[in-house]
Coordinates of C-alpha atoms and ligand atoms in Angstrom, one line a residue:
M1 CA -33.0 -91.7 27.5
T2 CA -31.6 -88.3 26.3
D3 CA -28.9 -87.6 25.8
E4 CA -26.4 -84.7 27.8
R5 CA -25.6 -82.5 25.4
L6 CA -28.0 -82.5 23.8
S7 CA -29.6 -82.0 26.6
A8 CA -27.0 -79.0 27.2
A9 CA -28.0 -77.6 23.9
R10 CA -31.6 -77.1 24.3
D11 CA -30.8 -75.4 28.2
P12 CA -31.3 -71.5 28.5
E13 CA -29.7 -70.8 31.0
Q14 CA -26.8 -71.9 29.4
F15 CA -27.9 -70.5 25.9
R16 CA -27.3 -67.4 28.7
E17 CA -23.6 -68.5 29.0
L18 CA -22.8 -69.1 25.8
G19 CA -24.7 -65.9 24.1
H20 CA -23.8 -63.6 26.4
E21 CA -19.9 -65.2 26.0
V22 CA -19.4 -65.0 22.2
I23 CA -21.3 -60.8 21.9
D24 CA -18.3 -60.5 23.9
R25 CA -16.2 -62.5 21.6
L26 CA -18.0 -60.8 19.2
A27 CA -18.4 -57.1 19.9
D28 CA -13.8 -57.2 20.8
H29 CA -14.1 -58.1 17.2
L30 CA -16.2 -56.1 16.1
T31 CA -14.4 -53.1 18.0
A32 CA -10.6 -55.1 16.0
A33 CA -11.9 -54.4 13.5
G34 CA -13.1 -51.1 12.7
T35 CA -9.9 -50.2 14.1
R36 CA -8.0 -51.6 11.2
A37 CA -6.1 -53.8 13.8
I38 CA -7.0 -57.1 12.0
P39 CA -6.4 -58.2 9.1
V40 CA -9.2 -57.8 6.1
S41 CA -9.2 -61.6 4.9
H42 CA -6.7 -64.4 5.8
P43 CA -6.4 -65.4 2.2
L44 CA -6.2 -69.8 3.0
D45 CA -5.4 -73.0 0.4
P46 CA -8.7 -74.0 -1.0
S47 CA -6.9 -77.9 -0.4
G48 CA -6.9 -77.1 3.9
M49 CA -10.7 -77.2 3.9
S50 CA -11.6 -80.0 5.2
E51 CA -8.4 -80.3 7.6
R52 CA -9.7 -77.0 8.4
W53 CA -13.2 -77.8 9.3
P54 CA -13.1 -82.3 10.0
A55 CA -16.1 -84.1 8.8
D56 CA -16.4 -85.3 13.0
F57 CA -19.2 -85.3 14.2
R58 CA -18.9 -87.4 16.6
G59 CA -19.4 -84.5 19.1
G60 CA -18.0 -82.5 22.3
A61 CA -17.1 -79.8 20.1
D62 CA -16.3 -76.3 21.6
P63 CA -18.4 -73.6 20.3
L64 CA -15.9 -70.9 21.7
A65 CA -13.5 -72.6 19.6
L66 CA -15.5 -72.7 16.6
V67 CA -16.6 -69.3 16.8
N68 CA -13.7 -67.9 17.0
Q69 CA -11.8 -70.0 14.1
M70 CA -14.8 -68.3 12.5
L71 CA -14.2 -65.5 12.6
A72 CA -10.2 -65.9 12.4
E73 CA -11.2 -67.7 8.7
S74 CA -13.5 -65.1 7.6
T75 CA -13.4 -62.1 5.8
V76 CA -13.5 -59.0 7.7
T77 CA -16.4 -57.3 6.0
H78 CA -16.7 -54.2 9.1
Q79 CA -12.0 -53.6 8.5
P80 CA -12.6 -50.6 7.0
R81 CA -10.5 -51.4 4.5
Y82 CA -12.1 -54.5 2.8
V83 CA -13.0 -52.7 0.0
G84 CA -14.3 -56.0 -2.5
H85 CA -17.4 -57.5 -3.4
Q86 CA -20.5 -56.3 -2.1
L87 CA -21.1 -57.2 0.8
P88 CA -21.8 -54.5 3.5
A89 CA -20.7 -54.5 7.4
P90 CA -24.1 -55.4 8.6
L91 CA -25.4 -52.3 11.7
P92 CA -24.3 -55.1 15.0
L93 CA -27.4 -53.7 16.1
A94 CA -29.4 -55.5 13.1
T95 CA -27.5 -58.8 13.6
L96 CA -29.6 -58.1 17.2
G97 CA -32.7 -59.2 14.7
S98 CA -30.9 -61.8 12.2
L99 CA -30.9 -63.7 16.0
V100 CA -33.8 -63.3 17.4
S101 CA -35.0 -64.0 14.5
A102 CA -33.9 -67.2 14.7
V103 CA -34.5 -68.0 18.2
V104 CA -38.1 -67.4 17.5
N105 CA -38.5 -69.1 14.0
G106 CA -41.1 -68.1 12.2
S107 CA -41.8 -69.0 8.8
G108 CA -43.2 -66.4 6.5
A109 CA -45.1 -68.5 4.4
I110 CA -48.4 -67.8 6.4
Y111 CA -49.4 -65.4 8.4
E112 CA -50.3 -68.5 11.7
L113 CA -47.2 -68.9 11.7
S114 CA -45.2 -64.7 11.0
Q115 CA -47.5 -62.4 12.7
V116 CA -45.0 -60.5 13.3
G117 CA -42.8 -60.8 10.1
G118 CA -45.4 -60.4 8.0
A119 CA -46.4 -57.3 9.4
C120 CA -43.6 -55.7 8.9
E121 CA -43.1 -56.9 5.6
L122 CA -45.7 -54.9 5.1
A123 CA -44.8 -52.1 6.2
L124 CA -40.8 -52.5 4.5
S125 CA -42.7 -52.4 1.8
K126 CA -44.8 -49.7 1.3
H127 CA -42.6 -47.5 2.8
L128 CA -39.8 -48.1 0.8
A129 CA -42.2 -49.2 -2.9
A130 CA -43.7 -45.8 -1.8
R131 CA -39.8 -44.5 -1.3
L132 CA -39.2 -45.6 -5.1
C133 CA -42.2 -43.3 -6.1
M134 CA -44.5 -46.6 -7.2
P135 CA -47.7 -46.2 -7.7
E136 CA -50.3 -46.0 -5.0
T137 CA -52.0 -50.1 -5.7
S138 CA -47.9 -51.1 -5.4
G139 CA -47.1 -54.2 -2.6
G140 CA -44.3 -55.5 -2.3
M141 CA -42.6 -58.7 0.3
I142 CA -39.5 -59.4 1.4
V143 CA -37.3 -62.4 0.0
S144 CA -34.6 -63.9 0.7
G145 CA -32.3 -62.3 -2.2
G146 CA -31.5 -59.9 -5.6
T147 CA -31.4 -63.6 -7.2
I148 CA -35.0 -65.8 -6.1
A149 CA -37.0 -61.1 -6.0
T150 CA -36.2 -61.8 -9.7
L151 CA -37.1 -64.5 -11.2
T152 CA -40.1 -64.6 -9.0
A153 CA -41.0 -60.8 -10.4
L154 CA -40.3 -62.3 -14.3
L155 CA -42.0 -65.6 -13.0
A156 CA -45.9 -62.7 -12.9
A157 CA -44.2 -61.4 -15.7
R158 CA -44.2 -64.4 -17.7
Q159 CA -47.6 -64.3 -16.6
A160 CA -49.4 -61.4 -17.7
R161 CA -47.8 -60.7 -21.1
A162 CA -47.2 -63.8 -22.4
G163 CA -50.1 -64.2 -23.9
F164 CA -51.2 -67.3 -23.1
D165 CA -51.3 -69.3 -18.7
V166 CA -48.1 -70.2 -19.2
W167 CA -48.2 -71.9 -15.8
R168 CA -51.7 -74.3 -17.7
D169 CA -50.1 -75.1 -19.7
G170 CA -46.0 -74.5 -20.0
A171 CA -43.5 -72.5 -21.1
H172 CA -44.0 -74.0 -24.4
G173 CA -48.0 -73.4 -25.1
G174 CA -47.1 -70.4 -27.8
P175 CA -44.9 -69.2 -29.5
P176 CA -41.0 -69.4 -27.6
L177 CA -41.4 -66.4 -25.1
A178 CA -38.2 -63.5 -24.2
L179 CA -36.8 -61.1 -22.5
L180 CA -34.4 -57.7 -23.4
T181 CA -32.0 -56.6 -21.1
S182 CA -28.9 -55.0 -22.3
D183 CA -25.6 -57.2 -22.2
Q184 CA -24.1 -55.1 -17.7
T185 CA -27.0 -57.2 -16.7
H186 CA -26.5 -59.4 -13.1
Y187 CA -26.4 -63.2 -14.6
S188 CA -29.6 -63.7 -13.0
T189 CA -32.0 -62.2 -15.1
A190 CA -30.1 -64.7 -17.7
R191 CA -30.4 -67.7 -15.3
A192 CA -33.9 -66.5 -14.5
A193 CA -34.9 -66.7 -18.3
Q194 CA -33.4 -70.5 -18.6
I195 CA -35.1 -71.4 -15.4
M196 CA -38.3 -69.7 -17.4
G197 CA -37.4 -72.6 -20.0
F198 CA -36.7 -69.3 -22.5
G199 CA -33.9 -70.7 -23.8
Q200 CA -30.4 -69.3 -24.0
G201 CA -32.0 -67.5 -26.9
G202 CA -35.0 -66.3 -25.0
T203 CA -32.6 -63.4 -23.2
I204 CA -31.5 -61.1 -26.3
S205 CA -28.4 -58.6 -25.4
V206 CA -29.4 -55.3 -25.3
A207 CA -25.8 -52.7 -26.6
S208 CA -24.7 -50.4 -23.8
D209 CA -23.7 -47.2 -24.2
E210 CA -19.5 -46.6 -23.9
R211 CA -21.0 -45.6 -19.7
F212 CA -22.1 -49.0 -20.3
R213 CA -25.9 -48.3 -19.4
M214 CA -29.0 -49.6 -22.0
R215 CA -29.3 -47.8 -25.3
P216 CA -33.0 -47.6 -25.7
D217 CA -32.2 -47.2 -29.2
A218 CA -31.0 -50.6 -29.8
L219 CA -32.9 -52.0 -26.3
S220 CA -36.0 -50.9 -29.7
A221 CA -34.9 -52.4 -32.8
E222 CA -33.8 -55.6 -30.6
I223 CA -37.6 -55.9 -30.0
T224 CA -38.7 -55.1 -33.2
A225 CA -36.5 -57.9 -34.7
A226 CA -36.7 -60.1 -31.8
R227 CA -40.8 -60.6 -33.7
A228 CA -39.2 -60.5 -36.5
R229 CA -37.9 -64.3 -35.4
G230 CA -41.2 -65.1 -34.8
Q231 CA -40.2 -64.7 -30.3
H232 CA -42.4 -63.3 -28.5
P233 CA -40.6 -61.3 -25.6
V234 CA -42.2 -61.0 -22.4
A235 CA -40.2 -58.6 -20.4
V236 CA -37.4 -55.8 -19.9
V237 CA -34.5 -55.8 -17.8
A238 CA -33.6 -52.5 -16.9
S239 CA -30.6 -52.3 -13.8
A240 CA -30.8 -49.4 -11.5
G241 CA -26.5 -49.8 -10.7
T242 CA -24.5 -52.7 -13.3
T243 CA -22.7 -54.8 -10.9
A244 CA -19.7 -54.3 -12.9
T245 CA -19.4 -50.9 -12.8
G246 CA -22.1 -49.2 -10.8
A247 CA -24.5 -48.2 -14.7
F248 CA -27.4 -46.8 -14.1
D249 CA -29.7 -47.3 -16.6
P250 CA -32.2 -44.3 -19.3
L251 CA -35.4 -45.9 -16.7
E252 CA -37.6 -43.3 -18.6
Q253 CA -36.9 -43.5 -21.8
I254 CA -37.0 -47.3 -21.4
A255 CA -41.0 -46.9 -20.0
D256 CA -41.3 -45.1 -23.0
V257 CA -40.2 -47.8 -25.4
C258 CA -41.7 -50.3 -22.8
A259 CA -45.6 -48.5 -22.4
E260 CA -44.9 -48.2 -26.5
E261 CA -44.7 -52.1 -26.4
G262 CA -47.0 -53.2 -24.5
L263 CA -43.8 -54.9 -21.8
W264 CA -43.1 -55.7 -18.5
L265 CA -40.3 -53.4 -17.0
H266 CA -39.1 -54.6 -14.3
V267 CA -35.3 -52.2 -13.3
D268 CA -32.9 -54.9 -11.4
A269 CA -32.7 -51.9 -8.7
A270 CA -30.2 -54.3 -5.9
H271 CA -27.5 -52.0 -6.1
G272 CA -28.9 -48.9 -6.3
G273 CA -32.0 -48.9 -5.2
S274 CA -30.8 -47.6 -2.1
A275 CA -30.4 -44.4 -4.2
A276 CA -34.0 -43.5 -3.1
L277 CA -33.4 -42.6 0.1
S278 CA -31.9 -39.6 -0.6
P279 CA -32.9 -36.6 -2.2
K280 CA -29.9 -35.6 -3.7
L281 CA -28.9 -39.4 -5.2
A282 CA -32.3 -40.6 -6.8
P283 CA -32.3 -39.0 -9.2
Q284 CA -30.1 -41.3 -10.7
L285 CA -33.6 -43.7 -9.7
A286 CA -36.2 -41.5 -12.6
G287 CA -38.0 -43.8 -14.1
I288 CA -38.2 -46.8 -12.4
G289 CA -41.6 -45.4 -10.8
R290 CA -42.7 -46.8 -13.9
A291 CA -41.2 -50.2 -13.5
D292 CA -43.7 -52.9 -13.3
S293 CA -41.5 -54.8 -10.4
V294 CA -38.2 -53.7 -8.7
V295 CA -36.0 -55.9 -7.0
W296 CA -34.2 -53.2 -4.4
D297 CA -32.1 -55.6 -2.1
L298 CA -31.6 -53.8 1.9
H299 CA -28.0 -56.4 2.3
K300 CA -26.3 -53.9 -0.9
T301 CA -26.2 -50.9 -0.1
L302 CA -27.9 -50.9 3.6
P303 CA -26.1 -52.0 6.1
F304 CA -28.4 -54.6 6.9
P305 CA -27.3 -59.4 7.2
A306 CA -27.8 -61.2 4.1
L307 CA -30.7 -62.2 3.3
V308 CA -33.2 -58.6 3.4
S309 CA -34.2 -58.6 -0.2
L310 CA -37.6 -55.4 -1.5
L311 CA -39.6 -57.2 -4.6
A312 CA -42.1 -54.6 -5.2
Y313 CA -45.2 -54.8 -7.7
A314 CA -47.0 -51.9 -9.6
R315 CA -49.9 -53.4 -9.5
A316 CA -49.8 -55.8 -5.8
R317 CA -52.0 -58.4 -7.5
D318 CA -49.9 -59.1 -9.9
A319 CA -47.6 -60.5 -7.3
Y320 CA -50.6 -63.8 -6.8
G321 CA -49.4 -64.9 -11.5
A322 CA -45.9 -65.9 -10.6
F323 CA -47.3 -68.4 -8.8
A324 CA -50.7 -69.5 -10.2
Q325 CA -51.0 -72.1 -7.9
Q326 CA -53.1 -73.6 -4.9
A327 CA -52.2 -75.1 -1.9
E328 CA -55.6 -76.3 -0.1
Y329 CA -53.8 -77.3 3.6
L330 CA -51.9 -73.9 3.3
F331 CA -53.9 -72.0 2.0
R332 CA -57.5 -71.4 2.0
T333 CA -59.1 -70.8 -1.4
G334 CA -62.4 -67.1 -1.0
D335 CA -60.2 -65.9 1.5
A336 CA -58.2 -63.0 0.4
G337 CA -55.0 -64.8 1.2
D338 CA -52.8 -61.2 1.1
E339 CA -51.7 -62.0 4.9
N340 CA -50.0 -65.1 3.2
M341 CA -47.2 -64.6 1.7
G342 CA -46.7 -68.3 0.4
T343 CA -48.6 -67.9 -2.0
R344 CA -46.4 -65.2 -3.8
T345 CA -43.0 -66.6 -2.7
L346 CA -41.3 -69.2 -4.6
E347 CA -40.2 -69.9 -0.8
C348 CA -41.9 -72.0 1.5
T349 CA -40.4 -72.0 4.8
R350 CA -38.9 -68.6 5.1
P351 CA -36.9 -66.6 8.2
M352 CA -38.0 -63.1 9.5
L353 CA -36.7 -61.8 6.7
S354 CA -37.7 -58.4 7.5
F355 CA -38.1 -57.8 11.2
V356 CA -34.3 -57.3 11.2
A357 CA -34.2 -54.6 8.0
Y358 CA -38.1 -53.1 10.1
L359 CA -34.6 -53.3 13.4
G360 CA -32.9 -51.2 11.9
F361 CA -35.3 -49.1 10.0
A362 CA -37.0 -48.1 13.3
T363 CA -34.8 -47.4 15.3
V364 CA -32.0 -45.9 12.9
G365 CA -34.4 -43.9 11.1
A366 CA -34.6 -43.5 7.2
D367 CA -33.1 -40.4 6.9
G368 CA -29.6 -42.4 9.3
L369 CA -29.5 -44.2 5.9
R370 CA -29.8 -42.7 4.3
T371 CA -26.3 -40.4 5.4
H372 CA -24.9 -43.8 5.0
V373 CA -26.0 -44.1 1.3
E374 CA -25.2 -40.5 0.4
R375 CA -21.7 -41.2 2.6
L376 CA -21.0 -44.5 0.2
W377 CA -21.2 -42.5 -2.7
E378 CA -19.4 -39.8 -1.9
L379 CA -16.7 -42.7 -1.1
G380 CA -16.7 -43.5 -4.9
Q381 CA -16.3 -39.7 -5.8
E382 CA -12.9 -40.3 -3.1
L383 CA -11.3 -43.0 -5.1
A384 CA -11.9 -41.4 -9.0
G385 CA -10.7 -38.9 -7.3
L386 CA -7.1 -39.7 -5.9
V387 CA -6.9 -42.5 -9.2
R388 CA -7.8 -39.1 -11.5
E389 CA -5.2 -36.3 -9.7
S390 CA -2.0 -40.1 -9.4
D391 CA -0.1 -40.2 -12.2
D392 CA 0.6 -44.5 -12.6
F393 CA -3.7 -44.7 -12.2
E394 CA -6.5 -44.7 -14.5
L395 CA -10.1 -44.7 -14.7
A396 CA -12.5 -47.4 -16.4
L397 CA -14.4 -44.7 -16.4
E398 CA -16.5 -41.9 -13.8
P399 CA -17.8 -43.5 -11.5
E400 CA -21.7 -43.4 -10.9
C401 CA -22.1 -45.0 -7.5
N402 CA -20.4 -46.5 -5.1
I403 CA -18.1 -49.1 -7.6
V404 CA -14.9 -47.9 -8.2
C405 CA -12.9 -49.5 -12.1
F406 CA -9.6 -49.0 -12.4
R407 CA -6.1 -50.1 -12.8
H408 CA -2.3 -49.9 -12.6
R409 CA -1.0 -48.6 -15.7
P410 CA 2.0 -51.9 -16.6
P411 CA 5.8 -51.1 -16.7
E412 CA 6.6 -50.4 -21.1
G413 CA 5.4 -53.9 -22.8
A414 CA 4.2 -55.6 -20.0
D415 CA 0.5 -57.0 -20.5
S416 CA -2.3 -54.8 -18.1
D417 CA -4.5 -57.6 -17.5
A418 CA -2.2 -59.3 -16.1
H419 CA -0.4 -56.3 -13.7
Q420 CA -3.8 -55.8 -13.1
E421 CA -4.4 -59.8 -11.0
R422 CA -0.8 -59.7 -10.0
I423 CA -1.1 -56.5 -7.7
R424 CA -4.7 -57.3 -6.5
I425 CA -3.6 -61.0 -5.5
A426 CA -0.1 -59.4 -3.5
V427 CA -2.0 -57.2 -2.3
N428 CA -5.2 -59.8 -0.8
A429 CA -2.3 -61.6 -0.2
S430 CA -1.1 -59.6 2.9
G431 CA -4.4 -58.6 4.3
E432 CA -4.6 -55.1 4.6
F433 CA -7.1 -55.2 1.6
Y434 CA -9.7 -56.3 0.2
V435 CA -10.3 -55.5 -4.0
V436 CA -11.8 -57.5 -6.5
Q437 CA -10.9 -56.6 -10.4
T438 CA -13.8 -57.1 -13.9
K439 CA -13.2 -57.6 -16.8
L440 CA -15.0 -55.1 -19.1
R441 CA -15.8 -55.0 -22.9
G442 CA -12.3 -57.6 -22.9
V443 CA -9.8 -55.6 -20.3
T444 CA -9.4 -56.1 -17.0
W445 CA -9.9 -53.8 -13.7
L446 CA -9.2 -54.3 -10.7
R447 CA -12.6 -53.5 -8.6
C448 CA -13.6 -51.4 -6.1
A449 CA -17.6 -52.0 -4.2
L450 CA -16.9 -49.0 -0.7
M451 CA -19.8 -50.6 1.6
N452 CA -18.3 -49.5 4.5
A453 CA -19.4 -46.5 5.6
A454 CA -16.2 -45.4 8.2
T455 CA -13.7 -45.6 4.9
T456 CA -11.2 -43.1 5.1
R457 CA -9.3 -40.4 2.6
D458 CA -6.1 -42.2 4.7
D459 CA -8.0 -45.5 3.7
L460 CA -8.0 -45.3 -0.1
L461 CA -5.0 -43.9 -0.3
A462 CA -3.5 -46.8 1.5
L463 CA -4.9 -48.8 -1.2
L464 CA -3.0 -47.1 -4.3
A465 CA 0.0 -46.9 -2.2
A466 CA -0.1 -51.6 -1.9
L467 CA -1.6 -51.4 -5.4
R468 CA 1.9 -49.3 -6.6
S469 CA 3.8 -51.3 -3.7
A470 CA 2.5 -54.1 -5.4
Ligands
PLP1 C1 -26.2 -59.1 -6.5 C2 -26.5 -58.3 -7.4 C3 -28.0 -59.6 -7.9 C4 -28.0 -60.0 -7.1 O1 -28.5 -60.7 -6.2 P1 -28.2 -61.5 -4.6 O2 -29.7 -60.7 -3.8 O3 -26.4 -61.5 -4.4 O4 -29.4 -62.4 -4.9 C5 -28.8 -58.9 -8.5 N1 -28.9 -58.0 -9.4 C6 -27.6 -56.4 -9.2 C7 -27.2 -56.2 -10.1 C8 -27.0 -57.7 -8.1 O5 -25.4 -56.9 -7.7

């Protein structure tokens, strides 16, 4: 006996009909977002979650009604007044790649199930690693996000530089292992160190300068101090575009220290890697080609839907160190194995993430995407300029990319931190803009990541006006 609803859900003709309707609905949504006809967000109280999305699975719900509700309750990254976290407005064209990948449902772990995904991954990794000036020996993969990419790279770093076989003997098979990173690094680095069994003391924090960039002199001093304590540092994690302020660490100098000390250099370019597409912006990444591994999220400052992250190694073979393990039933030993990406990825089943970005790069072209990145960086400058010209706002620092931290001068005697939070919440509640905040050295600042190339100077002026009147 077959279930009638299940049969309908399987039916290609229903898919065709419903699919056309969903695409129409999405295109209307994109048009409304682009013309600012719908709010940026619809702040809803978390207490109402189970009422809005009940655990009612008796079946029979109208799929279009659910799609409509999904759109109505979601934050709208395609609205040019979305100026909050680092989520892009994905190219609608690229999102079609997600749909096609979902329908095909190959798996990236083994070649036979992912002939296309594997090929796209290879081509993209090659192109992007070359953009990063990585050597001929480099090789990469596309994985599910920067967090997983960094964990994977650091597993390879650990195996390569621990001085003992960590995969076989465990993290406690030798001296206590550690990594060094600036006090501004994304939390995924410390999390990776903890997962690898380094303990809390295994993430050594290196002081940053007044512009929140890692200090190479402090790095050298911390390496010496760690060794004197009996720790064995294996890697340095530098940032190319920190999450809080968009700061770029001095990679040349850090690479010098790593070369001298025999440490693995991992560069977290999740946010800032896209500067490599622009000859004008690429100098921000000077030295990145000397890294042992680099992470670059293509779902941050490039307009692709999550998740699609490049993990590139300077020596492609290093990738095998991350998971020094054999799964005979999937990966026949003795094979070159290169086309079975699962030997080097944390994920087993993995959607064909690379197809989405391949579609974008192949159709728009790297040069078209360059103009997207340059526009985002330019928007950072525009907002900074408007803040500078105003009498009542101030910058935390001059932005290096599309992340701008600033604040409104509070009325006499008022607490600045509470003031920023109050006006931010009021503006977000209106649905007109979406802005976030961050704490820098104990002080609260408003934070904008300008992720939508369609944002205009007028939008930014309106943002300051909205914050002011709040
Ligand atoms: C977003 C971000 C990450 C985490 O990447 P995910 O793709 O969200 O897992 C890591 N580092 C930096 C600098 C980031 O901005």
